[in-house]
Amino acid sequence: MPPQPRPGIMQIAAYVGGEGKLAGANRVIKLSSNEGALGPSPRAIAAYEAEKGEIHRYPDGGAGELRSAIASAFRLDASRVVCGAGSDDLLCLLTQAYGGIGTETIVTKHAFAMHPIYARYAGSTVVVAEERNLTADVDAILACVSPRTTLVMLANPNNPTGTMLPWSEVARLRQGLPESVLLVLDLAYAEYLEDPRGSEAVALVDGPGANVVMTRTFSKIYGLGGLRLGWAYAPASVADVLNRVRSPFNASRPAQAAAIAALADTAHVEASRAHNARWRPWLVNALATLGIPVHGREGNFVLADFAAAGRDASEADAVLRGRGIIVRAMGSYGLPGCLRITIGTEEEMAAVAEAIGSFMAGPVKERAHG
Ligand SMILES: *Cc1c(COP(=O)(O)O)cnc(C)c1O
């Protein structure tokens, strides 16, 4: 018999990321991966380029300077910041370190796809908590807790739904969980919130129990997804665990340099936040005018419900592709009637609204019966 992976691995369906290319199209509008509309800070690009003569050198494995920059930007204890190759890296490490065969990890029904994937990879049993109006439901999560539960993963705001639990509800969740359960708060979109620090999540991490971790990323508002850099803010005991198991150089040299510069360019972050605050409502309104409702209110994306408008999301997707516009189909999330559209530049928003408008003005195709 050929080598076999651990039981359960072959039941994992591989993550399919947002596409970036269309056959035959030389210019595409990519609104499929929630990458920051304005791209990275020019200062981050300059810092990246300045590293090019040094890329034969290993990076600082402890990412000391970057952790200090993160700590001062967000007023955190640098010794409890752990960096990784995207927040994905840290989510994977947490599920490995705190999950495993015989344990259960609770995820929400429309959780970010990597949450259940990493839990399964760890060998944990994934328990799915129902939502209410596509929003995490604390009572449903608490009802899933068993003596085998070791992890609860919650993206707040959540991707792809754009919905968010009030922090008072997250605190109630923490209160209701056994103290042995680690609550992982995935704050990939925190910088788009009114409080970009994520103060309420920070307070939970710093609170009693040492049983809450927050993960963050440079992939969204900072526009550095291609460099792969994320970080966790954790209780000392959890940071210690992450530092024992992470790969020693999991944040590359150019990524660390670019991220430090990106943090320093607060004007660019502000401009990115203001851009989203303007164009997200603009797109929501344009869709509403066409009769298409949107779920959730947070993040740099909208979850547009074509089915609720009596239209087929995959037909809309095909029309958009025909015009060189790539958005994210939601079938893999169990939301086949929806498309997730990232907030892009002004021109990109005008183009996507115009294309959806012409799709909506077109004929409703007869559905095959049966
Ligand atoms: C994009 C995203 C991530 C992963 O980000 P990386 O830091 O690029 O790995 C994690 N969680 C959620 C909810 C996301 O949307």
Short mmCIF file of N, CA and C in Angstrom, two decimals, residues 3-114:
data_model
loop_
_atom_site.label_atom_id
_atom_site.label_comp_id
_atom_site.label_asym_id
_atom_site.label_seq_id
_atom_site.Cartn_x
_atom_site.Cartn_y
_atom_site.Cartn_z
N PRO A 3 2.03 5.19 0.70
CA PRO A 3 1.88 5.97 1.94
C PRO A 3 0.51 6.63 2.02
N GLN A 4 -0.03 6.62 3.20
CA GLN A 4 -1.37 7.19 3.41
C GLN A 4 -1.29 8.35 4.40
N PRO A 5 -2.06 9.42 4.15
CA PRO A 5 -2.12 10.49 5.15
C PRO A 5 -2.95 10.04 6.34
N ARG A 6 -2.91 10.79 7.41
CA ARG A 6 -3.73 10.48 8.58
C ARG A 6 -5.19 10.42 8.20
N PRO A 7 -5.98 9.62 8.91
CA PRO A 7 -7.42 9.56 8.62
C PRO A 7 -8.02 10.96 8.67
N GLY A 8 -8.92 11.23 7.76
CA GLY A 8 -9.60 12.52 7.75
C GLY A 8 -9.03 13.51 6.75
N ILE A 9 -7.72 13.37 6.45
CA ILE A 9 -7.09 14.36 5.56
C ILE A 9 -7.77 14.34 4.18
N MET A 10 -8.07 13.14 3.67
CA MET A 10 -8.63 13.07 2.33
C MET A 10 -10.10 13.52 2.27
N GLN A 11 -10.69 13.76 3.43
CA GLN A 11 -12.05 14.30 3.45
C GLN A 11 -12.05 15.83 3.37
N ILE A 12 -10.85 16.42 3.43
CA ILE A 12 -10.78 17.88 3.34
C ILE A 12 -10.86 18.30 1.87
N ALA A 13 -11.79 19.20 1.58
CA ALA A 13 -11.86 19.77 0.23
C ALA A 13 -10.92 20.96 0.19
N ALA A 14 -9.98 20.96 -0.77
CA ALA A 14 -8.97 22.02 -0.82
C ALA A 14 -9.62 23.39 -1.00
N TYR A 15 -9.05 24.37 -0.34
CA TYR A 15 -9.53 25.76 -0.44
C TYR A 15 -9.31 26.25 -1.87
N VAL A 16 -10.31 26.90 -2.40
CA VAL A 16 -10.17 27.52 -3.72
C VAL A 16 -10.19 29.03 -3.52
N GLY A 17 -9.07 29.65 -3.80
CA GLY A 17 -8.96 31.10 -3.60
C GLY A 17 -9.66 31.86 -4.72
N GLY A 18 -9.76 33.16 -4.54
CA GLY A 18 -10.36 34.00 -5.57
C GLY A 18 -9.51 33.96 -6.83
N GLU A 19 -10.14 33.80 -7.98
CA GLU A 19 -9.38 33.74 -9.22
C GLU A 19 -8.86 35.13 -9.57
N GLY A 20 -7.79 35.14 -10.36
CA GLY A 20 -7.20 36.42 -10.75
C GLY A 20 -7.03 36.56 -12.25
N LYS A 21 -7.35 35.50 -12.99
CA LYS A 21 -7.15 35.54 -14.43
C LYS A 21 -8.40 35.04 -15.14
N LEU A 22 -8.64 35.55 -16.32
CA LEU A 22 -9.72 35.05 -17.17
C LEU A 22 -9.12 34.75 -18.53
N ALA A 23 -9.44 33.54 -19.05
CA ALA A 23 -8.89 33.18 -20.35
C ALA A 23 -9.31 34.23 -21.38
N GLY A 24 -8.34 34.70 -22.15
CA GLY A 24 -8.66 35.62 -23.24
C GLY A 24 -8.74 37.09 -22.83
N ALA A 25 -8.81 37.37 -21.55
CA ALA A 25 -8.90 38.77 -21.13
C ALA A 25 -7.52 39.25 -20.73
N ASN A 26 -7.07 40.39 -21.27
CA ASN A 26 -5.74 40.83 -20.85
C ASN A 26 -5.80 41.79 -19.66
N ARG A 27 -6.97 42.37 -19.43
CA ARG A 27 -7.10 43.22 -18.25
C ARG A 27 -8.34 42.76 -17.48
N VAL A 28 -8.13 42.38 -16.23
CA VAL A 28 -9.29 41.97 -15.43
C VAL A 28 -9.44 42.90 -14.24
N ILE A 29 -10.66 42.97 -13.78
CA ILE A 29 -10.96 43.68 -12.53
C ILE A 29 -11.14 42.58 -11.49
N LYS A 30 -10.20 42.50 -10.54
CA LYS A 30 -10.23 41.40 -9.58
C LYS A 30 -10.87 41.86 -8.28
N LEU A 31 -12.06 41.38 -8.03
CA LEU A 31 -12.80 41.74 -6.82
C LEU A 31 -13.18 40.46 -6.07
N SER A 32 -12.22 39.53 -6.03
CA SER A 32 -12.53 38.19 -5.55
C SER A 32 -11.80 37.79 -4.27
N SER A 33 -10.91 38.62 -3.74
CA SER A 33 -10.11 38.18 -2.59
C SER A 33 -10.00 39.21 -1.47
N ASN A 34 -10.84 40.23 -1.51
CA ASN A 34 -10.88 41.24 -0.44
C ASN A 34 -9.54 41.92 -0.19
N GLU A 35 -8.77 42.06 -1.26
CA GLU A 35 -7.51 42.79 -1.16
C GLU A 35 -7.82 44.28 -1.08
N GLY A 36 -7.08 45.00 -0.26
CA GLY A 36 -7.33 46.43 -0.07
C GLY A 36 -7.42 47.17 -1.40
N ALA A 37 -8.45 48.02 -1.54
CA ALA A 37 -8.73 48.69 -2.81
C ALA A 37 -7.58 49.55 -3.28
N LEU A 38 -6.89 50.20 -2.35
CA LEU A 38 -5.85 51.16 -2.74
C LEU A 38 -4.47 50.51 -2.83
N GLY A 39 -4.39 49.22 -2.57
CA GLY A 39 -3.09 48.55 -2.62
C GLY A 39 -2.22 49.00 -1.47
N PRO A 40 -0.94 48.60 -1.50
CA PRO A 40 -0.07 48.93 -0.37
C PRO A 40 0.37 50.40 -0.38
N SER A 41 0.84 50.85 0.76
CA SER A 41 1.45 52.16 0.89
C SER A 41 2.69 52.23 0.00
N PRO A 42 2.93 53.36 -0.68
CA PRO A 42 4.18 53.51 -1.45
C PRO A 42 5.40 53.33 -0.54
N ARG A 43 5.25 53.66 0.73
CA ARG A 43 6.38 53.49 1.65
C ARG A 43 6.64 52.01 1.90
N ALA A 44 5.60 51.20 1.90
CA ALA A 44 5.78 49.75 2.06
C ALA A 44 6.49 49.17 0.83
N ILE A 45 6.12 49.67 -0.34
CA ILE A 45 6.76 49.19 -1.57
C ILE A 45 8.24 49.57 -1.56
N ALA A 46 8.53 50.79 -1.13
CA ALA A 46 9.93 51.24 -1.07
C ALA A 46 10.73 50.40 -0.07
N ALA A 47 10.12 50.08 1.06
CA ALA A 47 10.81 49.27 2.07
C ALA A 47 11.05 47.85 1.54
N TYR A 48 10.08 47.35 0.81
CA TYR A 48 10.22 46.02 0.18
C TYR A 48 11.40 46.04 -0.80
N GLU A 49 11.43 47.08 -1.63
CA GLU A 49 12.49 47.16 -2.65
C GLU A 49 13.87 47.33 -2.00
N ALA A 50 13.90 48.02 -0.89
CA ALA A 50 15.19 48.27 -0.21
C ALA A 50 15.80 46.98 0.34
N GLU A 51 15.00 45.93 0.44
CA GLU A 51 15.50 44.65 0.97
C GLU A 51 16.14 43.79 -0.10
N LYS A 52 16.07 44.22 -1.36
CA LYS A 52 16.43 43.27 -2.43
C LYS A 52 17.89 42.83 -2.40
N GLY A 53 18.77 43.66 -1.87
CA GLY A 53 20.17 43.24 -1.78
C GLY A 53 20.45 42.30 -0.62
N GLU A 54 19.44 42.04 0.18
CA GLU A 54 19.64 41.27 1.42
C GLU A 54 18.88 39.94 1.43
N ILE A 55 18.25 39.60 0.30
CA ILE A 55 17.33 38.45 0.38
C ILE A 55 18.02 37.10 0.50
N HIS A 56 19.36 37.09 0.43
CA HIS A 56 20.09 35.85 0.74
C HIS A 56 20.23 35.66 2.25
N ARG A 57 19.92 36.71 3.02
CA ARG A 57 20.03 36.63 4.48
C ARG A 57 18.70 36.20 5.09
N TYR A 58 18.78 35.33 6.06
CA TYR A 58 17.56 34.96 6.79
C TYR A 58 16.98 36.20 7.48
N PRO A 59 15.65 36.21 7.62
CA PRO A 59 15.06 37.31 8.38
C PRO A 59 15.30 37.13 9.87
N ASP A 60 14.95 38.16 10.63
CA ASP A 60 14.92 38.04 12.09
C ASP A 60 13.78 37.08 12.44
N GLY A 61 14.13 35.91 12.93
CA GLY A 61 13.13 34.88 13.20
C GLY A 61 12.12 35.30 14.25
N GLY A 62 12.56 36.15 15.16
CA GLY A 62 11.65 36.62 16.21
C GLY A 62 10.86 37.86 15.79
N ALA A 63 11.16 38.38 14.60
CA ALA A 63 10.47 39.56 14.06
C ALA A 63 10.39 40.68 15.09
N GLY A 64 11.51 40.91 15.78
CA GLY A 64 11.51 41.84 16.92
C GLY A 64 11.06 43.25 16.57
N GLU A 65 11.65 43.80 15.50
CA GLU A 65 11.33 45.18 15.14
C GLU A 65 9.86 45.29 14.71
N LEU A 66 9.42 44.32 13.95
CA LEU A 66 8.02 44.33 13.51
C LEU A 66 7.06 44.19 14.69
N ARG A 67 7.39 43.29 15.60
CA ARG A 67 6.50 43.12 16.76
C ARG A 67 6.44 44.40 17.60
N SER A 68 7.58 45.10 17.70
CA SER A 68 7.57 46.39 18.42
C SER A 68 6.70 47.39 17.69
N ALA A 69 6.79 47.41 16.36
CA ALA A 69 6.00 48.36 15.57
C ALA A 69 4.50 48.05 15.73
N ILE A 70 4.15 46.78 15.70
CA ILE A 70 2.74 46.38 15.89
C ILE A 70 2.29 46.79 17.29
N ALA A 71 3.15 46.49 18.26
CA ALA A 71 2.78 46.78 19.66
C ALA A 71 2.58 48.27 19.87
N SER A 72 3.43 49.10 19.24
CA SER A 72 3.24 50.53 19.49
C SER A 72 2.06 51.05 18.68
N ALA A 73 1.84 50.53 17.48
CA ALA A 73 0.69 51.00 16.68
C ALA A 73 -0.64 50.67 17.36
N PHE A 74 -0.71 49.52 18.00
CA PHE A 74 -1.99 49.07 18.58
C PHE A 74 -2.00 49.07 20.11
N ARG A 75 -0.93 49.61 20.71
CA ARG A 75 -0.80 49.69 22.17
C ARG A 75 -0.97 48.31 22.80
N LEU A 76 -0.05 47.42 22.45
CA LEU A 76 -0.08 46.04 22.93
C LEU A 76 1.27 45.68 23.55
N ASP A 77 1.31 44.56 24.22
CA ASP A 77 2.54 44.03 24.80
C ASP A 77 3.27 43.22 23.70
N ALA A 78 4.42 43.77 23.24
CA ALA A 78 5.14 43.15 22.12
C ALA A 78 5.52 41.70 22.40
N SER A 79 5.73 41.36 23.67
CA SER A 79 6.17 40.00 23.97
C SER A 79 5.06 38.98 23.73
N ARG A 80 3.83 39.49 23.57
CA ARG A 80 2.71 38.56 23.34
C ARG A 80 2.15 38.68 21.92
N VAL A 81 2.95 39.32 21.04
CA VAL A 81 2.62 39.36 19.61
C VAL A 81 3.45 38.27 18.93
N VAL A 82 2.82 37.46 18.11
CA VAL A 82 3.53 36.42 17.37
C VAL A 82 3.20 36.60 15.89
N CYS A 83 4.22 36.67 15.05
CA CYS A 83 3.99 36.89 13.62
C CYS A 83 3.99 35.57 12.86
N GLY A 84 3.38 35.59 11.69
CA GLY A 84 3.31 34.39 10.88
C GLY A 84 3.15 34.71 9.41
N ALA A 85 3.20 33.67 8.58
CA ALA A 85 3.03 33.80 7.14
C ALA A 85 1.55 33.96 6.83
N GLY A 86 1.04 35.14 7.07
CA GLY A 86 -0.40 35.37 6.98
C GLY A 86 -1.05 34.94 8.28
N SER A 87 -2.24 35.48 8.54
CA SER A 87 -2.92 35.02 9.75
C SER A 87 -3.31 33.55 9.60
N ASP A 88 -3.42 33.09 8.35
CA ASP A 88 -3.66 31.67 8.11
C ASP A 88 -2.65 30.78 8.84
N ASP A 89 -1.40 31.18 8.79
CA ASP A 89 -0.33 30.41 9.43
C ASP A 89 -0.65 30.25 10.92
N LEU A 90 -1.07 31.35 11.55
CA LEU A 90 -1.34 31.32 12.99
C LEU A 90 -2.61 30.53 13.31
N LEU A 91 -3.62 30.65 12.44
CA LEU A 91 -4.85 29.86 12.65
C LEU A 91 -4.52 28.37 12.59
N CYS A 92 -3.65 28.02 11.64
CA CYS A 92 -3.25 26.61 11.50
C CYS A 92 -2.50 26.14 12.75
N LEU A 93 -1.57 26.96 13.21
CA LEU A 93 -0.79 26.58 14.41
C LEU A 93 -1.69 26.43 15.63
N LEU A 94 -2.65 27.33 15.77
CA LEU A 94 -3.55 27.26 16.94
C LEU A 94 -4.41 26.00 16.91
N THR A 95 -4.92 25.67 15.71
CA THR A 95 -5.76 24.46 15.65
C THR A 95 -4.92 23.21 15.90
N GLN A 96 -3.67 23.22 15.43
CA GLN A 96 -2.79 22.08 15.67
C GLN A 96 -2.46 21.95 17.16
N ALA A 97 -2.11 23.09 17.75
CA ALA A 97 -1.60 23.05 19.13
C ALA A 97 -2.70 22.77 20.15
N TYR A 98 -3.91 23.25 19.87
CA TYR A 98 -4.98 23.11 20.86
C TYR A 98 -6.07 22.13 20.45
N GLY A 99 -6.01 21.66 19.18
CA GLY A 99 -6.99 20.65 18.74
C GLY A 99 -6.35 19.28 18.70
N GLY A 100 -6.85 18.44 17.82
CA GLY A 100 -6.27 17.11 17.66
C GLY A 100 -7.32 16.03 17.80
N ILE A 101 -6.89 14.82 17.49
CA ILE A 101 -7.80 13.68 17.51
C ILE A 101 -8.43 13.55 18.89
N GLY A 102 -9.75 13.35 18.90
CA GLY A 102 -10.45 13.20 20.17
C GLY A 102 -11.00 14.51 20.71
N THR A 103 -10.62 15.63 20.06
CA THR A 103 -11.15 16.93 20.51
C THR A 103 -12.14 17.47 19.49
N GLU A 104 -12.90 18.46 19.92
CA GLU A 104 -13.86 19.11 19.03
C GLU A 104 -13.54 20.60 18.90
N THR A 105 -13.66 21.09 17.67
CA THR A 105 -13.52 22.52 17.38
C THR A 105 -14.85 23.03 16.86
N ILE A 106 -15.35 24.09 17.47
CA ILE A 106 -16.63 24.66 17.03
C ILE A 106 -16.36 25.79 16.05
N VAL A 107 -17.02 25.73 14.90
CA VAL A 107 -16.96 26.82 13.92
C VAL A 107 -18.39 27.24 13.60
N THR A 108 -18.54 28.46 13.07
CA THR A 108 -19.88 28.92 12.72
C THR A 108 -20.25 28.43 11.32
N LYS A 109 -21.55 28.39 11.06
CA LYS A 109 -22.06 27.79 9.82
C LYS A 109 -21.39 28.36 8.56
N HIS A 110 -21.28 29.67 8.45
CA HIS A 110 -20.65 30.26 7.27
C HIS A 110 -19.31 30.88 7.63
N ALA A 111 -18.56 30.15 8.44
CA ALA A 111 -17.22 30.60 8.85
C ALA A 111 -16.30 30.74 7.65
N PHE A 112 -15.27 31.54 7.81
CA PHE A 112 -14.16 31.58 6.85
C PHE A 112 -13.71 30.13 6.61
N ALA A 113 -13.57 29.76 5.33
CA ALA A 113 -13.40 28.35 4.96
C ALA A 113 -12.20 27.67 5.62
N MET A 114 -11.16 28.45 5.92
CA MET A 114 -9.97 27.82 6.48
C MET A 114 -10.17 27.36 7.92
#
